[in-house]
Amino acid sequence: MKQDRVVVLGGGYAGILAAQRIAGRAPAGTRVELISDRPHFTERIRLHERVAGSAPRRIPLQRLLGRAGVTIRVGRVEGIDRSAGTVRLDGGSVPFDLALVATGSRTDWERIAGAAEHALSPCDEEAAERMAAHVASGNLAPLVVVGGGLTAVETAAELAERGHVVRLVTAGPVLPDHAPAARAYAVGVLRALGVRLREETRVAVIERDAVHLADGETIAGRAVWCGGFVPHPIAYDADLAAAPSGQILVDASLRSRSDPRSFAAGDVARVEGSAHLRMGCVTAMPMGAHAADSIVARLRGKEADAFRFRFLVQCLSLGRRQGLVQTVDPWDRALPRFFRGRTGAWIKERVCRLSVGALEWEQRLPGLYRWPRPPLQHGAPLRERLLPR
Ligand SMILES: Cc1cc2nc3c(=O)[nH]c(=O)nc-3n(C[C@H](O)[C@H](O)[C@H](O)COP(=O)(O)OP(=O)(O)OC[C@H]3O[C@@H](n4cnc5c(N)ncnc54)[C@H](O)[C@@H]3O)c2cc1C
């Protein structure tokens, strides 16, 4: 009997869920291996808490994958040699029959001059650990958060609540995609926490202890860059078809557009024709689960379904005591209704716990994880068959 070898690249939300699910549902004898550049899973969605002084939130990979029978290899992926069918690591290589790329994203350092050299950031684990050390060192210089999206607002609120001097500068309004009343609420909370806001203000250059604005003014303080994520560059290192964003371009079954043996999920993947699927744990986990189901279907000689997903809410914390939960339509567009205050904080905390809980439960009961999907359109075939073997 042929023993298929499935290799999952990356030990974040998408990779872990996928590896557990494949190991639990693939035909007997399938070998599943997960490669991660670190021996633990990090709760990346709590890194704004970490930079403000909370303890690191890490879980050893062995605890999440050991019981599922997934082999763990700690090493840095450098690329995929498609003709040889191997994953290239910093020390050696790993053969595969099918690969699932889930190497995620990191801080987008290149988008603004001086950020890579001088700014702090909560956006990926390395940067967050550096920032946590800076904040813990007792340096009292103001922290100038640059950005107005979810990560910037969460980080500014967290730091201000713990007594730091915080300013926030953003090129547009704060939370531009939220409903006006929700946005006004968030602005009110930030101000009440002592954050000084500069909206509609573009930053030109970041220096070590100063942020230079496009209008010529300078704000003294250490920049905290929250201007977005870039996907891991593996699409180029593996010579896979890529979207303009640099993400691996995948079809609706989450299989690479250019390599039938490679699949991708999470921040590193772009589903063709689904521009609304923003990077987020909210999409990474469903994509990881769906890619796993596509791989299992392939191993069983079956056809895979199309990935279907609908957004429900956008959750953010505003410090430890307040939160904001914006309801959205299936395409992630804000609706008028939102939850705030302690109720918002309670929902946000439950969502964070649920994501880790889902990883703990999927190992015990593979296939348990479910996500919100839009109803199939009336008259559409119940199973959208996409992936002939
Ligand atoms: C402060 C903050 C708050 C956030 N809050 C939310 C939120 O509330 N809701 C939400 O939906 N999203 C949120 N996000 C975004 C969310 O964290 C990411 O979108 C999500 O982690 C993506 O999951 P992933 O599995 O694709 O990648 P990741 O979680 O980034 O995992 C990628 C994994 O691959 C590993 N890896 C990377 N490169 C290599 C390599 N070369 N070799 C081997 N392994 C490698 C990494 O170590 C990591 O384990 C937040 C992000 C931040 C920074």
Tab-separated table of C-alpha atoms and ligand atoms in Angstrom:
chain	number	residue	atom	x	y	z
A	1	MET	CA	0.000	0.000	0.000
A	2	LYS	CA	1.335	3.445	-0.928
A	3	GLN	CA	1.858	5.665	2.090
A	4	ASP	CA	1.065	9.238	1.128
A	5	ARG	CA	3.113	11.911	2.801
A	6	VAL	CA	1.413	15.232	3.521
A	7	VAL	CA	3.588	18.099	4.732
A	8	VAL	CA	2.074	21.211	6.359
A	9	LEU	CA	4.287	24.320	6.359
A	10	GLY	CA	3.661	26.682	9.289
A	11	GLY	CA	2.357	26.185	12.832
A	12	GLY	CA	-0.161	29.025	13.151
A	13	TYR	CA	-3.975	28.981	13.220
A	14	ALA	CA	-4.360	27.593	9.683
A	15	GLY	CA	-1.481	25.087	9.743
A	16	ILE	CA	-2.262	23.471	13.091
A	17	LEU	CA	-5.975	23.072	12.430
A	18	ALA	CA	-5.233	21.611	8.985
A	19	ALA	CA	-2.616	19.142	10.236
A	20	GLN	CA	-4.934	17.870	12.993
A	21	ARG	CA	-7.813	17.463	10.576
A	22	ILE	CA	-5.802	15.698	7.872
A	23	ALA	CA	-4.237	13.318	10.414
A	24	GLY	CA	-7.658	12.421	11.787
A	25	ARG	CA	-9.508	11.977	8.484
A	26	ALA	CA	-6.994	10.826	5.857
A	27	PRO	CA	-6.857	7.181	4.733
A	28	ALA	CA	-4.958	4.851	7.084
A	29	GLY	CA	-1.219	4.965	6.551
A	30	THR	CA	-1.074	8.637	5.518
A	31	ARG	CA	1.893	10.370	7.173
A	32	VAL	CA	1.343	13.958	8.266
A	33	GLU	CA	4.259	16.188	9.170
A	34	LEU	CA	4.146	19.845	10.287
A	35	ILE	CA	7.174	22.105	9.847
A	36	SER	CA	7.386	25.214	11.996
A	37	ASP	CA	10.203	27.646	12.634
A	38	ARG	CA	9.412	27.505	16.359
A	39	PRO	CA	8.395	24.736	18.770
A	40	HIS	CA	5.277	26.516	19.964
A	41	PHE	CA	2.019	28.004	18.685
A	42	THR	CA	1.651	31.713	19.458
A	43	GLU	CA	-1.710	33.390	19.991
A	44	ARG	CA	-0.933	36.093	17.489
A	45	ILE	CA	-4.292	37.786	18.007
A	46	ARG	CA	-3.152	38.679	21.542
A	47	LEU	CA	0.173	40.276	20.606
A	48	HIS	CA	-1.187	43.767	21.389
A	49	GLU	CA	-1.699	42.504	24.943
A	50	ARG	CA	1.818	41.057	24.992
A	51	VAL	CA	3.521	44.307	23.928
A	52	ALA	CA	1.740	46.174	26.721
A	53	GLY	CA	3.090	43.810	29.361
A	54	SER	CA	1.050	40.579	29.415
A	55	ALA	CA	2.879	37.256	29.572
A	56	PRO	CA	3.528	35.506	26.221
A	57	ARG	CA	0.603	33.279	25.121
A	58	ARG	CA	2.264	30.178	23.701
A	59	ILE	CA	1.314	26.515	23.543
A	60	PRO	CA	3.909	23.813	22.774
A	61	LEU	CA	3.185	22.253	19.349
A	62	GLN	CA	3.451	18.825	20.927
A	63	ARG	CA	0.385	19.586	23.079
A	64	LEU	CA	-1.705	20.492	20.031
A	65	LEU	CA	-0.434	17.846	17.607
A	66	GLY	CA	1.012	14.956	19.619
A	67	ARG	CA	-2.270	13.151	20.238
A	68	ALA	CA	-3.253	13.595	16.543
A	69	GLY	CA	-0.145	11.653	15.502
A	70	VAL	CA	1.345	14.547	13.522
A	71	THR	CA	5.153	14.505	13.281
A	72	ILE	CA	6.599	17.897	14.261
A	73	ARG	CA	9.766	19.224	12.660
A	74	VAL	CA	11.204	22.507	13.877
A	75	GLY	CA	13.017	24.262	11.042
A	76	ARG	CA	12.769	27.274	8.772
A	77	VAL	CA	11.190	26.652	5.377
A	78	GLU	CA	13.206	28.268	2.595
A	79	GLY	CA	11.246	27.114	-0.428
A	80	ILE	CA	9.714	24.217	-2.289
A	81	ASP	CA	11.517	22.242	-4.970
A	82	ARG	CA	8.509	21.234	-7.002
A	83	SER	CA	10.267	18.973	-9.514
A	84	ALA	CA	11.936	16.967	-6.719
A	85	GLY	CA	8.781	17.072	-4.543
A	86	THR	CA	10.672	18.359	-1.517
A	87	VAL	CA	10.395	21.238	0.940
A	88	ARG	CA	13.732	23.034	1.385
A	89	LEU	CA	14.666	23.828	5.003
A	90	ASP	CA	17.542	25.750	6.539
A	91	GLY	CA	18.999	22.336	7.411
A	92	GLY	CA	17.994	19.637	4.898
A	93	SER	CA	14.850	18.845	2.957
A	94	VAL	CA	11.560	16.985	3.448
A	95	PRO	CA	9.861	14.938	0.695
A	96	PHE	CA	6.097	15.253	0.150
A	97	ASP	CA	3.266	13.938	-1.986
A	98	LEU	CA	0.980	16.847	-1.082
A	99	ALA	CA	1.986	20.111	0.614
A	100	LEU	CA	-0.122	22.686	2.433
A	101	VAL	CA	1.500	26.096	2.776
A	102	ALA	CA	0.341	28.050	5.859
A	103	THR	CA	3.325	30.257	6.659
A	104	GLY	CA	1.139	33.280	7.403
A	105	SER	CA	2.203	36.904	7.282
A	106	ARG	CA	4.401	39.407	9.100
A	107	THR	CA	4.829	43.137	9.681
A	108	ASP	CA	4.804	45.174	6.463
A	109	TRP	CA	8.049	47.026	7.271
A	110	GLU	CA	8.674	48.340	3.771
A	111	ARG	CA	5.581	50.518	3.444
A	112	ILE	CA	7.023	53.509	5.219
A	113	ALA	CA	10.556	54.937	5.233
A	114	GLY	CA	12.478	54.233	8.422
A	115	ALA	CA	9.987	51.739	9.901
A	116	ALA	CA	12.221	48.672	9.469
A	117	GLU	CA	15.180	50.397	11.152
A	118	HIS	CA	13.484	52.332	13.931
A	119	ALA	CA	9.880	51.367	14.640
A	120	LEU	CA	8.422	48.934	17.135
A	121	SER	CA	5.469	46.738	16.115
A	122	PRO	CA	3.012	44.230	17.617
A	123	CYS	CA	2.248	42.626	14.228
A	124	ASP	CA	4.353	39.466	14.374
A	125	GLU	CA	5.955	37.513	17.185
A	126	GLU	CA	9.589	38.605	16.701
A	127	ALA	CA	8.635	42.262	16.500
A	128	ALA	CA	6.222	41.955	19.434
A	129	GLU	CA	8.891	40.411	21.679
A	130	ARG	CA	11.270	43.278	20.840
A	131	MET	CA	8.519	45.790	21.576
A	132	ALA	CA	7.543	44.062	24.836
A	133	ALA	CA	11.181	44.323	25.997
A	134	HIS	CA	11.266	48.034	25.109
A	135	VAL	CA	7.994	48.779	26.900
A	136	ALA	CA	9.042	46.754	29.949
A	137	SER	CA	12.388	48.596	30.149
A	138	GLY	CA	10.613	51.570	31.704
A	139	ASN	CA	11.401	53.999	28.878
A	140	LEU	CA	8.917	56.831	29.375
A	141	ALA	CA	9.154	58.400	25.896
A	142	PRO	CA	5.740	58.683	24.192
A	143	LEU	CA	4.684	55.815	21.950
A	144	VAL	CA	3.398	57.054	18.591
A	145	VAL	CA	1.107	54.409	17.102
A	146	VAL	CA	1.009	54.782	13.317
A	147	GLY	CA	-2.117	53.352	11.674
A	148	GLY	CA	-5.868	53.540	12.190
A	149	GLY	CA	-7.053	49.967	11.668
A	150	LEU	CA	-7.948	47.233	14.128
A	151	THR	CA	-4.399	46.419	15.261
A	152	ALA	CA	-3.456	50.086	15.739
A	153	VAL	CA	-6.565	50.860	17.800
A	154	GLU	CA	-6.234	47.727	19.953
A	155	THR	CA	-2.553	48.445	20.593
A	156	ALA	CA	-3.046	52.130	21.419
A	157	ALA	CA	-5.856	51.325	23.866
A	158	GLU	CA	-3.894	48.549	25.549
A	159	LEU	CA	-0.793	50.715	26.057
A	160	ALA	CA	-2.759	53.749	27.247
A	161	GLU	CA	-4.772	51.719	29.734
A	162	ARG	CA	-1.503	50.566	31.311
A	163	GLY	CA	-0.374	54.137	31.817
A	164	HIS	CA	1.862	54.792	28.795
A	165	VAL	CA	1.844	58.123	26.985
A	166	VAL	CA	0.287	57.259	23.623
A	167	ARG	CA	-0.415	59.193	20.435
A	168	LEU	CA	-2.093	57.753	17.375
A	169	VAL	CA	-1.508	59.101	13.869
A	170	THR	CA	-3.448	57.797	10.901
A	171	ALA	CA	-3.704	58.825	7.259
A	172	GLY	CA	-7.499	58.446	7.252
A	173	PRO	CA	-10.092	58.256	10.014
A	174	VAL	CA	-9.795	55.781	12.858
A	175	LEU	CA	-11.488	52.459	11.934
A	176	PRO	CA	-12.525	53.678	8.462
A	177	ASP	CA	-14.596	50.565	7.719
A	178	HIS	CA	-16.731	50.698	10.873
A	179	ALA	CA	-20.226	52.171	11.128
A	180	PRO	CA	-20.041	55.908	12.049
A	181	ALA	CA	-21.512	55.371	15.521
A	182	ALA	CA	-19.112	52.493	16.250
A	183	ARG	CA	-16.199	54.616	15.098
A	184	ALA	CA	-17.321	57.508	17.300
A	185	TYR	CA	-17.529	55.118	20.254
A	186	ALA	CA	-13.951	53.836	19.664
A	187	VAL	CA	-12.632	57.403	19.338
A	188	GLY	CA	-14.370	58.333	22.601
A	189	VAL	CA	-12.812	55.390	24.445
A	190	LEU	CA	-9.334	56.121	23.086
A	191	ARG	CA	-9.631	59.766	24.168
A	192	ALA	CA	-10.908	58.769	27.595
A	193	LEU	CA	-7.877	56.507	27.986
A	194	GLY	CA	-5.661	59.503	27.225
A	195	VAL	CA	-4.669	58.691	23.625
A	196	ARG	CA	-4.064	61.868	21.601
A	197	LEU	CA	-5.396	61.340	18.087
A	198	ARG	CA	-4.256	62.830	14.786
A	199	GLU	CA	-6.579	61.599	12.017
A	200	GLU	CA	-6.202	62.455	8.303
A	201	THR	CA	-2.472	62.924	8.884
A	202	ARG	CA	0.126	61.172	6.751
A	203	VAL	CA	3.463	60.039	8.190
A	204	ALA	CA	6.432	60.623	5.863
A	205	VAL	CA	9.477	59.200	7.672
A	206	ILE	CA	10.132	57.381	10.924
A	207	GLU	CA	13.319	58.021	12.907
A	208	ARG	CA	14.469	56.464	16.165
A	209	ASP	CA	12.840	58.995	18.480
A	210	ALA	CA	10.677	60.995	16.096
A	211	VAL	CA	7.866	60.622	13.602
A	212	HIS	CA	7.995	63.134	10.753
A	213	LEU	CA	4.637	64.036	9.217
A	214	ALA	CA	4.055	64.840	5.556
A	215	ASP	CA	2.955	68.376	6.499
A	216	GLY	CA	6.417	69.073	7.932
A	217	GLU	CA	5.581	68.704	11.614
A	218	THR	CA	7.497	66.282	13.861
A	219	ILE	CA	6.080	64.265	16.756
A	220	ALA	CA	8.631	63.250	19.381
A	221	GLY	CA	8.398	59.617	20.478
A	222	ARG	CA	9.048	56.034	19.460
A	223	ALA	CA	6.960	54.877	16.486
A	224	VAL	CA	4.770	51.772	16.799
A	225	TRP	CA	4.110	50.684	13.239
A	226	CYS	CA	0.686	49.079	12.732
A	227	GLY	CA	0.368	49.619	8.988
A	228	GLY	CA	-0.557	46.108	7.949
A	229	PHE	CA	0.791	42.650	7.189
A	230	VAL	CA	2.606	41.189	4.177
A	231	PRO	CA	2.347	37.513	3.295
A	232	HIS	CA	5.331	35.226	3.835
A	233	PRO	CA	7.272	35.361	0.525
A	234	ILE	CA	7.061	31.637	-0.151
A	235	ALA	CA	4.993	32.051	-3.332
A	236	TYR	CA	8.193	33.386	-4.926
A	237	ASP	CA	10.563	30.967	-3.130
A	238	ALA	CA	8.454	28.045	-4.335
A	239	ASP	CA	7.777	29.464	-7.788
A	240	LEU	CA	3.997	29.249	-7.272
A	241	ALA	CA	1.482	31.473	-9.072
A	242	ALA	CA	1.006	34.592	-6.934
A	243	ALA	CA	-1.598	37.347	-6.616
A	244	PRO	CA	-0.376	40.986	-6.826
A	245	SER	CA	-0.377	40.989	-2.999
A	246	GLY	CA	2.340	38.282	-3.035
A	247	GLN	CA	-0.083	35.670	-1.675
A	248	ILE	CA	-0.236	32.218	-3.261
A	249	LEU	CA	-3.080	32.178	-5.747
A	250	VAL	CA	-5.429	29.253	-5.060
A	251	ASP	CA	-8.636	27.991	-6.656
A	252	ALA	CA	-11.884	27.520	-4.743
A	253	SER	CA	-10.690	24.192	-3.329
A	254	LEU	CA	-7.590	26.082	-1.996
A	255	ARG	CA	-5.267	24.246	-4.383
A	256	SER	CA	-2.442	26.242	-5.977
A	257	ARG	CA	-3.293	27.635	-9.385
A	258	SER	CA	0.070	26.466	-10.734
A	259	ASP	CA	0.922	23.269	-8.831
A	260	PRO	CA	-1.654	20.486	-8.349
A	261	ARG	CA	0.313	19.046	-5.407
A	262	SER	CA	0.367	22.271	-3.372
A	263	PHE	CA	-2.447	23.832	-1.356
A	264	ALA	CA	-2.389	27.051	0.676
A	265	ALA	CA	-4.450	28.505	3.529
A	266	GLY	CA	-4.494	31.504	5.853
A	267	ASP	CA	-2.774	34.868	5.366
A	268	VAL	CA	-0.371	33.435	2.786
A	269	ALA	CA	-3.187	32.435	0.399
A	270	ARG	CA	-5.464	34.413	-1.917
A	271	VAL	CA	-8.586	32.646	-3.182
A	272	GLU	CA	-9.138	33.615	-6.779
A	273	GLY	CA	-12.169	35.902	-7.112
A	274	SER	CA	-12.596	36.412	-3.341
A	275	ALA	CA	-11.052	39.806	-2.731
A	276	HIS	CA	-13.175	40.327	0.384
A	277	LEU	CA	-11.385	37.529	2.288
A	278	ARG	CA	-9.056	39.744	4.334
A	279	MET	CA	-6.099	38.386	6.298
A	280	GLY	CA	-7.260	37.332	9.743
A	281	CYS	CA	-7.560	34.451	12.126
A	282	VAL	CA	-11.259	34.644	11.254
A	283	THR	CA	-10.462	33.434	7.701
A	284	ALA	CA	-7.241	31.480	8.404
A	285	MET	CA	-8.963	28.814	10.513
A	286	PRO	CA	-11.819	28.103	8.064
A	287	MET	CA	-9.298	28.051	5.204
A	288	GLY	CA	-7.037	25.645	7.100
A	289	ALA	CA	-9.986	23.327	7.782
A	290	HIS	CA	-11.214	23.518	4.210
A	291	ALA	CA	-7.743	22.901	2.717
A	292	ALA	CA	-7.509	19.845	4.958
A	293	ASP	CA	-10.848	18.575	3.633
A	294	SER	CA	-9.684	19.157	0.030
A	295	ILE	CA	-6.470	17.209	0.692
A	296	VAL	CA	-8.377	14.342	2.305
A	297	ALA	CA	-10.776	14.256	-0.662
A	298	ARG	CA	-7.811	14.123	-3.003
A	299	LEU	CA	-6.201	11.261	-1.047
A	300	ARG	CA	-9.487	9.344	-1.220
A	301	GLY	CA	-9.835	9.935	-4.967
A	302	LYS	CA	-12.851	12.204	-4.464
A	303	GLU	CA	-13.662	15.668	-5.677
A	304	ALA	CA	-13.335	18.634	-3.334
A	305	ASP	CA	-15.944	21.248	-2.502
A	306	ALA	CA	-15.573	24.970	-3.071
A	307	PHE	CA	-14.607	27.058	-0.054
A	308	ARG	CA	-17.586	29.040	1.221
A	309	PHE	CA	-17.355	31.585	3.999
A	310	ARG	CA	-19.346	34.508	5.351
A	311	PHE	CA	-18.268	37.150	7.816
A	312	LEU	CA	-20.427	37.845	10.879
A	313	VAL	CA	-18.577	40.357	13.091
A	314	GLN	CA	-15.338	42.273	13.540
A	315	CYS	CA	-14.202	42.194	17.169
A	316	LEU	CA	-11.711	44.404	18.891
A	317	SER	CA	-10.637	45.056	22.446
A	318	LEU	CA	-10.226	48.585	23.775
A	319	GLY	CA	-8.064	47.745	26.757
A	320	ARG	CA	-9.006	44.975	29.182
A	321	ARG	CA	-12.390	46.385	30.205
A	322	GLN	CA	-14.025	47.617	27.010
A	323	GLY	CA	-14.536	46.227	23.530
A	324	LEU	CA	-16.271	46.847	20.232
A	325	VAL	CA	-18.007	44.179	18.185
A	326	GLN	CA	-19.135	45.484	14.808
A	327	THR	CA	-21.702	43.361	12.970
A	328	VAL	CA	-20.968	42.975	9.240
A	329	ASP	CA	-22.657	41.501	6.186
A	330	PRO	CA	-21.288	38.320	4.518
A	331	TRP	CA	-18.745	40.456	2.605
A	332	ASP	CA	-17.380	42.125	5.749
A	333	ARG	CA	-19.190	45.458	5.240
A	334	ALA	CA	-20.272	47.195	8.422
A	335	LEU	CA	-23.941	47.078	9.465
A	336	PRO	CA	-25.413	49.696	11.821
A	337	ARG	CA	-25.535	47.355	14.851
A	338	PHE	CA	-22.580	46.981	17.238
A	339	PHE	CA	-21.888	45.870	20.798
A	340	ARG	CA	-19.682	47.924	23.056
A	341	GLY	CA	-18.354	48.364	26.566
A	342	ARG	CA	-18.092	45.348	28.807
A	343	THR	CA	-20.379	43.307	26.537
A	344	GLY	CA	-18.030	43.995	23.606
A	345	ALA	CA	-15.005	43.064	25.733
A	346	TRP	CA	-16.714	39.863	26.878
A	347	ILE	CA	-17.536	38.781	23.310
A	348	LYS	CA	-14.005	39.580	22.078
A	349	GLU	CA	-12.439	37.569	24.917
A	350	ARG	CA	-14.742	34.606	24.140
A	351	VAL	CA	-13.710	34.760	20.471
A	352	CYS	CA	-10.001	34.652	21.425
A	353	ARG	CA	-10.586	31.706	23.749
A	354	LEU	CA	-12.727	29.934	21.145
A	355	SER	CA	-9.927	30.004	18.573
A	356	VAL	CA	-7.538	28.220	20.925
A	357	GLY	CA	-10.355	25.967	22.158
A	358	ALA	CA	-11.057	24.970	18.558
A	359	LEU	CA	-7.426	23.867	18.149
A	360	GLU	CA	-7.625	21.844	21.354
A	361	TRP	CA	-10.897	20.188	20.339
A	362	GLU	CA	-10.007	19.457	16.713
A	363	GLN	CA	-7.167	17.260	17.915
A	364	ARG	CA	-9.612	15.131	19.916
A	365	LEU	CA	-12.471	15.129	17.402
A	366	PRO	CA	-11.087	15.794	13.900
A	367	GLY	CA	-13.725	17.388	11.692
A	368	LEU	CA	-15.475	19.106	14.606
A	369	TYR	CA	-14.465	22.632	13.554
A	370	ARG	CA	-17.226	24.456	11.639
A	371	TRP	CA	-17.482	28.017	10.349
A	372	PRO	CA	-20.201	30.337	9.058
A	373	ARG	CA	-21.030	29.862	5.366
A	374	PRO	CA	-23.507	31.604	3.114
A	375	PRO	CA	-26.465	29.486	2.051
A	376	LEU	CA	-26.047	27.873	-1.378
A	377	GLN	CA	-27.927	29.842	-3.985
A	378	HIS	CA	-31.273	28.412	-4.897
A	379	GLY	CA	-30.832	25.954	-7.757
A	380	ALA	CA	-27.042	25.599	-7.340
A	381	PRO	CA	-25.745	22.019	-7.141
A	382	LEU	CA	-25.510	20.881	-3.530
A	383	ARG	CA	-21.846	19.919	-3.933
A	384	GLU	CA	-19.782	22.121	-6.176
A	385	ARG	CA	-17.385	19.609	-7.689
A	386	LEU	CA	-14.089	21.169	-8.546
A	387	LEU	CA	-11.108	18.974	-8.085
A	388	PRO	CA	-10.778	15.982	-10.416
A	389	ARG	CA	-7.907	13.748	-9.257
B	1	LIG	C1	-2.094	42.249	17.436
B	1	LIG	C2	-2.912	41.432	16.451
B	1	LIG	C3	-4.261	41.240	16.688
B	1	LIG	C4	-5.020	40.499	15.779
B	1	LIG	N1	-6.350	40.317	16.028
B	1	LIG	C5	-7.082	39.612	15.150
B	1	LIG	C6	-8.466	39.419	15.402
B	1	LIG	O1	-9.026	39.888	16.393
B	1	LIG	N2	-9.195	38.702	14.476
B	1	LIG	C7	-8.593	38.182	13.369
B	1	LIG	O2	-9.284	37.563	12.558
B	1	LIG	N3	-7.266	38.332	13.126
B	1	LIG	C8	-6.508	39.038	13.980
B	1	LIG	N4	-5.171	39.208	13.729
B	1	LIG	C9	-4.584	38.614	12.511
B	1	LIG	C10	-4.227	37.144	12.738
B	1	LIG	O3	-3.348	37.020	13.813
B	1	LIG	C11	-3.586	36.531	11.502
B	1	LIG	O4	-4.344	36.860	10.373
B	1	LIG	C12	-3.516	35.021	11.668
B	1	LIG	O5	-2.565	34.731	12.666
B	1	LIG	C13	-3.154	34.308	10.365
B	1	LIG	O6	-3.072	32.935	10.619
B	1	LIG	P1	-2.074	32.025	9.760
B	1	LIG	O7	-2.188	30.649	10.295
B	1	LIG	O8	-2.294	32.256	8.323
B	1	LIG	O9	-0.616	32.624	10.055
B	1	LIG	P2	0.198	32.824	11.449
B	1	LIG	O10	-0.711	32.788	12.616
B	1	LIG	O11	1.021	34.014	11.210
B	1	LIG	O12	1.076	31.520	11.467
B	1	LIG	C14	2.121	31.276	10.547
B	1	LIG	C15	3.038	30.261	11.135
B	1	LIG	O13	4.054	29.928	10.202
B	1	LIG	C16	5.308	29.930	10.834
B	1	LIG	N5	6.322	30.274	9.835
B	1	LIG	C17	6.457	31.460	9.200
B	1	LIG	N6	7.491	31.405	8.360
B	1	LIG	C18	8.000	30.160	8.443
B	1	LIG	C19	9.074	29.488	7.798
B	1	LIG	N7	9.837	30.082	6.885
B	1	LIG	N8	9.325	28.212	8.130
B	1	LIG	C20	8.551	27.574	9.049
B	1	LIG	N9	7.521	28.162	9.678
B	1	LIG	C21	7.248	29.435	9.380
B	1	LIG	C22	5.166	30.987	11.922
B	1	LIG	O14	6.089	30.804	12.960
B	1	LIG	C23	3.755	30.748	12.394
B	1	LIG	O15	3.725	29.743	13.356
B	1	LIG	C24	-4.407	39.934	14.624
B	1	LIG	C25	-3.023	40.118	14.426
B	1	LIG	C26	-2.292	40.862	15.308
B	1	LIG	C27	-0.803	41.040	15.060
